[in-house]
């Protein structure tokens, strides 16, 4: 049962990264890809009807995490206190930027929110990557299951007391940045035409190459900071399908963008995201928050809610997910096709 | 830790109070927009459709503010109240997660469709979206109130050997009797809010001699829903909600009413200032026997005062609780008077020409927000000193390893961001209101030239 919930939470987080990932990526490239107000509005319009729904996955994943693993929620949310609150502020700034930019026809107003949109989106991606880096590296949990870590210390690889941001987690943050930027560029290419489309494809290729380079660095670095990450794959080799999915996605990310096949390119970056996140989740399992001192690690067993609670939850959660899938298919179908600025909206 | 507790409480109070200003308005407005859209579907009168669109735009801006200020609340359970989250996660996380899985997805899917899908997908889809937006926002309200109701009146759990608790009756939590009256009372308050804003804006347009056709619709829909909703707040919801408080949280009721000594029969204090040190009310204005009757339907019933309860279980801010409650009830009474009068004038066909009544309606706009906030404060201060009433005390709930300095830093950050957001919201509202409900590009109507 705990394993089902581990998969459920991992699935929701992956959905969040996959979906909000492209609109965050769109925010990160939108100043570089769009050269005038019309093109910028086109980019905002390309994510306008869906970004809010994409973000709901974060809230729903947070709620499900709290529900399925209350101790993990209490421990990680209080332990990552400052970075989480900063993430909140960035989410707010960015949400306001998307929603408010179109409300006043004033170039200063638009420029201000463009900058806020870029700033919020980019930093969020780096923070999410760094958060994943922290989970992989392990945190200094005490015997009660709580920890406190400073935001940063000295960034040294040999530091006794690494901060939440250190060389490794920032590296993962950068990898997340190049990955989701390419993912977002693929989405924009899919939704636009002409100059904007061509520019997005070039950006996608550039960031895909950077992603490949960073993957080459980050993979050995991960096994260096957390050697136990290999165990899962050695014990259960069928899990290797996940890194292979990531590799296939990476190949597609590099080969597809310039050939004009925007949809396959978007799916390729999606596959890379899923493959990487899936591999991480697979390697971390059955832990949910690894500790520096392995005894104190939170696992699916010691962090879970009661059996009854989990069983009841499964019933409504399944119904909720089916409904969510219906809404998403509906909304994405209704707003499919290239962006048309003549329609009402944003 | 003392300081961290205090600052964490301040932070939660500040963020939740600010957040609640928006949903109390949008939950009510979602219903009124659905009503406007439904009237249009039945009558084909374009003015109603334009009105639904106009209030849809107002809804959209307020909804974004509500969403943006709501995300921190879910996070704060973990960041600032980790011990509480670990203790009660088995239960309250159920309802919080259900809000995410049901209401949020529903809202996010249909708000966008309602705002941008009308031309593309036609009137029936548009009407249906307005219904779904209404159900989504009220569903959100239900799950949040259910969570709060569990904290007010814990049910459906059992205590384990190690002192922790776990869920053992799921339906008891979802159908908590406390929730029923709290939910109905809250939603009524939301409708009061939206009704006063709608009627007040209609009054503003009439007084400024513009958009007459729309103004009359706003007044009509606002006053009719306003009179129903403000009466609903008194009876049955207000009445039965306070009976619930008397039954489950008698110390809270005593503090709300400023009743320090047990009295038989007990009167209601209409005005007066609580003096906690000397355990009296200064300058009291009392209706004798009224409290006994309202709670027990018996003019001679005994009502327990605060002295009947151990002092460590008294709410920790009795004056603020007392004033919040009295502001809520006092304003609620005034709302009934205003709306009944306005409805009478509407029925006699004199409302649109009655300048003084229009002035009253216009100036009344802020007061339902004050009353709802006071109501929420009453509920939350009344629950003190417990996070889960009778089960888990507030001082035990705070995150163990976070310094008060960190919490203060984030509190200041939230205050700064919310200040800027409030200013932006006002700018956008003023702009929408001064632009008016007219569709863009249409010729301005002549004053008084359009029939309602």
PDB file of N, CA, C and O in Angstrom, chain B residues 272-303:
ATOM      1  N   UNK B 272     -20.585  47.179  25.298  1.00  0.00           N
ATOM      2  CA  UNK B 272     -19.815  47.135  26.534  1.00  0.00           C
ATOM      3  C   UNK B 272     -18.416  46.642  26.249  1.00  0.00           C
ATOM      4  O   UNK B 272     -18.177  46.016  25.213  1.00  0.00           O
ATOM      5  N   UNK B 273     -17.481  46.963  27.183  1.00  0.00           N
ATOM      6  CA  UNK B 273     -16.091  46.607  26.950  1.00  0.00           C
ATOM      7  C   UNK B 273     -15.670  45.580  27.993  1.00  0.00           C
ATOM      8  O   UNK B 273     -15.783  45.831  29.190  1.00  0.00           O
ATOM      9  N   UNK B 274     -15.167  44.409  27.561  1.00  0.00           N
ATOM     10  CA  UNK B 274     -14.766  43.399  28.531  1.00  0.00           C
ATOM     11  C   UNK B 274     -13.524  43.832  29.311  1.00  0.00           C
ATOM     12  O   UNK B 274     -12.570  44.351  28.718  1.00  0.00           O
ATOM     13  N   UNK B 275     -13.565  43.651  30.619  1.00  0.00           N
ATOM     14  CA  UNK B 275     -12.426  43.943  31.487  1.00  0.00           C
ATOM     15  C   UNK B 275     -11.984  42.606  32.074  1.00  0.00           C
ATOM     16  O   UNK B 275     -12.551  42.129  33.061  1.00  0.00           O
ATOM     17  N   UNK B 276     -10.975  42.003  31.430  1.00  0.00           N
ATOM     18  CA  UNK B 276     -10.619  40.634  31.795  1.00  0.00           C
ATOM     19  C   UNK B 276     -10.016  40.574  33.198  1.00  0.00           C
ATOM     20  O   UNK B 276     -10.278  39.631  33.954  1.00  0.00           O
ATOM     21  N   UNK B 277      -9.232  41.623  33.589  1.00  0.00           N
ATOM     22  CA  UNK B 277      -8.593  41.596  34.912  1.00  0.00           C
ATOM     23  C   UNK B 277      -9.652  41.529  36.012  1.00  0.00           C
ATOM     24  O   UNK B 277      -9.541  40.758  36.958  1.00  0.00           O
ATOM     25  N   UNK B 278     -10.678  42.368  35.892  1.00  0.00           N
ATOM     26  CA  UNK B 278     -11.700  42.396  36.936  1.00  0.00           C
ATOM     27  C   UNK B 278     -12.911  41.526  36.617  1.00  0.00           C
ATOM     28  O   UNK B 278     -13.877  41.498  37.369  1.00  0.00           O
ATOM     29  N   UNK B 279     -12.853  40.851  35.488  1.00  0.00           N
ATOM     30  CA  UNK B 279     -13.905  39.915  35.084  1.00  0.00           C
ATOM     31  C   UNK B 279     -15.287  40.566  35.052  1.00  0.00           C
ATOM     32  O   UNK B 279     -16.250  40.034  35.600  1.00  0.00           O
ATOM     33  N   UNK B 280     -15.352  41.721  34.420  1.00  0.00           N
ATOM     34  CA  UNK B 280     -16.649  42.377  34.242  1.00  0.00           C
ATOM     35  C   UNK B 280     -16.718  43.020  32.863  1.00  0.00           C
ATOM     36  O   UNK B 280     -15.722  43.077  32.143  1.00  0.00           O
ATOM     37  N   UNK B 281     -17.914  43.470  32.531  1.00  0.00           N
ATOM     38  CA  UNK B 281     -18.108  44.261  31.315  1.00  0.00           C
ATOM     39  C   UNK B 281     -18.297  45.710  31.757  1.00  0.00           C
ATOM     40  O   UNK B 281     -19.157  45.992  32.607  1.00  0.00           O
ATOM     41  N   UNK B 282     -17.482  46.620  31.193  1.00  0.00           N
ATOM     42  CA  UNK B 282     -17.679  48.040  31.492  1.00  0.00           C
ATOM     43  C   UNK B 282     -18.797  48.588  30.621  1.00  0.00           C
ATOM     44  O   UNK B 282     -18.947  48.189  29.463  1.00  0.00           O
ATOM     45  N   UNK B 283     -19.538  49.544  31.153  1.00  0.00           N
ATOM     46  CA  UNK B 283     -20.610  50.222  30.420  1.00  0.00           C
ATOM     47  C   UNK B 283     -21.562  49.259  29.723  1.00  0.00           C
ATOM     48  O   UNK B 283     -21.769  49.345  28.511  1.00  0.00           O
ATOM     49  N   UNK B 284     -22.099  48.296  30.424  1.00  0.00           N
ATOM     50  CA  UNK B 284     -22.902  47.275  29.750  1.00  0.00           C
ATOM     51  C   UNK B 284     -24.282  47.775  29.322  1.00  0.00           C
ATOM     52  O   UNK B 284     -24.880  48.610  29.983  1.00  0.00           O
ATOM     53  N   UNK B 285     -24.707  47.273  28.192  1.00  0.00           N
ATOM     54  CA  UNK B 285     -26.076  47.511  27.731  1.00  0.00           C
ATOM     55  C   UNK B 285     -26.634  46.120  27.469  1.00  0.00           C
ATOM     56  O   UNK B 285     -26.216  45.448  26.529  1.00  0.00           O
ATOM     57  N   UNK B 286     -27.543  45.670  28.350  1.00  0.00           N
ATOM     58  CA  UNK B 286     -27.905  44.253  28.365  1.00  0.00           C
ATOM     59  C   UNK B 286     -29.383  44.056  28.087  1.00  0.00           C
ATOM     60  O   UNK B 286     -30.216  44.809  28.580  1.00  0.00           O
ATOM     61  N   UNK B 287     -29.685  43.051  27.247  1.00  0.00           N
ATOM     62  CA  UNK B 287     -31.087  42.628  27.094  1.00  0.00           C
ATOM     63  C   UNK B 287     -31.273  41.435  28.006  1.00  0.00           C
ATOM     64  O   UNK B 287     -30.709  40.368  27.761  1.00  0.00           O
ATOM     65  N   UNK B 288     -32.076  41.591  29.101  1.00  0.00           N
ATOM     66  CA  UNK B 288     -32.165  40.512  30.079  1.00  0.00           C
ATOM     67  C   UNK B 288     -32.758  39.242  29.478  1.00  0.00           C
ATOM     68  O   UNK B 288     -33.618  39.305  28.602  1.00  0.00           O
ATOM     69  N   UNK B 289     -32.298  38.108  29.949  1.00  0.00           N
ATOM     70  CA  UNK B 289     -32.842  36.776  29.644  1.00  0.00           C
ATOM     71  C   UNK B 289     -32.669  36.346  28.180  1.00  0.00           C
ATOM     72  O   UNK B 289     -32.978  35.209  27.835  1.00  0.00           O
ATOM     73  N   UNK B 290     -32.184  37.239  27.317  1.00  0.00           N
ATOM     74  CA  UNK B 290     -32.200  36.920  25.884  1.00  0.00           C
ATOM     75  C   UNK B 290     -31.281  35.753  25.555  1.00  0.00           C
ATOM     76  O   UNK B 290     -31.604  34.891  24.727  1.00  0.00           O
ATOM     77  N   UNK B 291     -30.109  35.693  26.193  1.00  0.00           N
ATOM     78  CA  UNK B 291     -29.146  34.641  25.856  1.00  0.00           C
ATOM     79  C   UNK B 291     -29.698  33.266  26.224  1.00  0.00           C
ATOM     80  O   UNK B 291     -29.590  32.311  25.454  1.00  0.00           O
ATOM     81  N   UNK B 292     -30.297  33.186  27.404  1.00  0.00           N
ATOM     82  CA  UNK B 292     -30.896  31.917  27.830  1.00  0.00           C
ATOM     83  C   UNK B 292     -31.896  31.436  26.798  1.00  0.00           C
ATOM     84  O   UNK B 292     -31.925  30.263  26.421  1.00  0.00           O
ATOM     85  N   UNK B 293     -32.716  32.374  26.319  1.00  0.00           N
ATOM     86  CA  UNK B 293     -33.747  31.974  25.380  1.00  0.00           C
ATOM     87  C   UNK B 293     -33.146  31.548  24.043  1.00  0.00           C
ATOM     88  O   UNK B 293     -33.525  30.519  23.478  1.00  0.00           O
ATOM     89  N   UNK B 294     -32.185  32.327  23.548  1.00  0.00           N
ATOM     90  CA  UNK B 294     -31.642  32.035  22.223  1.00  0.00           C
ATOM     91  C   UNK B 294     -30.958  30.677  22.188  1.00  0.00           C
ATOM     92  O   UNK B 294     -31.026  29.950  21.200  1.00  0.00           O
ATOM     93  N   UNK B 295     -30.297  30.327  23.274  1.00  0.00           N
ATOM     94  CA  UNK B 295     -29.537  29.080  23.238  1.00  0.00           C
ATOM     95  C   UNK B 295     -30.400  27.889  23.652  1.00  0.00           C
ATOM     96  O   UNK B 295     -30.325  26.824  23.040  1.00  0.00           O
ATOM     97  N   UNK B 296     -31.218  28.067  24.666  1.00  0.00           N
ATOM     98  CA  UNK B 296     -31.962  26.907  25.171  1.00  0.00           C
ATOM     99  C   UNK B 296     -33.465  27.026  24.943  1.00  0.00           C
ATOM    100  O   UNK B 296     -34.222  26.184  25.411  1.00  0.00           O
ATOM    101  N   UNK B 297     -33.932  28.096  24.255  1.00  0.00           N
ATOM    102  CA  UNK B 297     -35.378  28.320  24.058  1.00  0.00           C
ATOM    103  C   UNK B 297     -36.128  28.294  25.390  1.00  0.00           C
ATOM    104  O   UNK B 297     -37.233  27.773  25.482  1.00  0.00           O
ATOM    105  N   UNK B 298     -35.487  28.824  26.419  1.00  0.00           N
ATOM    106  CA  UNK B 298     -36.072  28.822  27.751  1.00  0.00           C
ATOM    107  C   UNK B 298     -35.597  30.105  28.440  1.00  0.00           C
ATOM    108  O   UNK B 298     -34.400  30.330  28.590  1.00  0.00           O
ATOM    109  N   UNK B 299     -36.556  30.970  28.811  1.00  0.00           N
ATOM    110  CA  UNK B 299     -36.187  32.285  29.347  1.00  0.00           C
ATOM    111  C   UNK B 299     -35.452  32.196  30.671  1.00  0.00           C
ATOM    112  O   UNK B 299     -34.891  33.174  31.142  1.00  0.00           O
ATOM    113  N   UNK B 300     -35.449  31.035  31.319  1.00  0.00           N
ATOM    114  CA  UNK B 300     -34.830  30.931  32.641  1.00  0.00           C
ATOM    115  C   UNK B 300     -33.606  30.016  32.676  1.00  0.00           C
ATOM    116  O   UNK B 300     -33.113  29.690  33.746  1.00  0.00           O
ATOM    117  N   UNK B 301     -33.127  29.589  31.504  1.00  0.00           N
ATOM    118  CA  UNK B 301     -32.044  28.608  31.499  1.00  0.00           C
ATOM    119  C   UNK B 301     -30.746  29.212  32.036  1.00  0.00           C
ATOM    120  O   UNK B 301     -30.503  30.409  31.930  1.00  0.00           O
ATOM    121  N   UNK B 302     -29.929  28.339  32.610  1.00  0.00           N
ATOM    122  CA  UNK B 302     -28.619  28.766  33.097  1.00  0.00           C
ATOM    123  C   UNK B 302     -27.608  28.713  31.939  1.00  0.00           C
ATOM    124  O   UNK B 302     -27.600  27.768  31.159  1.00  0.00           O
ATOM    125  N   UNK B 303     -26.763  29.750  31.833  1.00  0.00           N
ATOM    126  CA  UNK B 303     -25.676  29.727  30.850  1.00  0.00           C
ATOM    127  C   UNK B 303     -24.372  29.829  31.615  1.00  0.00           C
ATOM    128  O   UNK B 303     -24.200  30.718  32.462  1.00  0.00           O
TER     129      UNK B 303
END
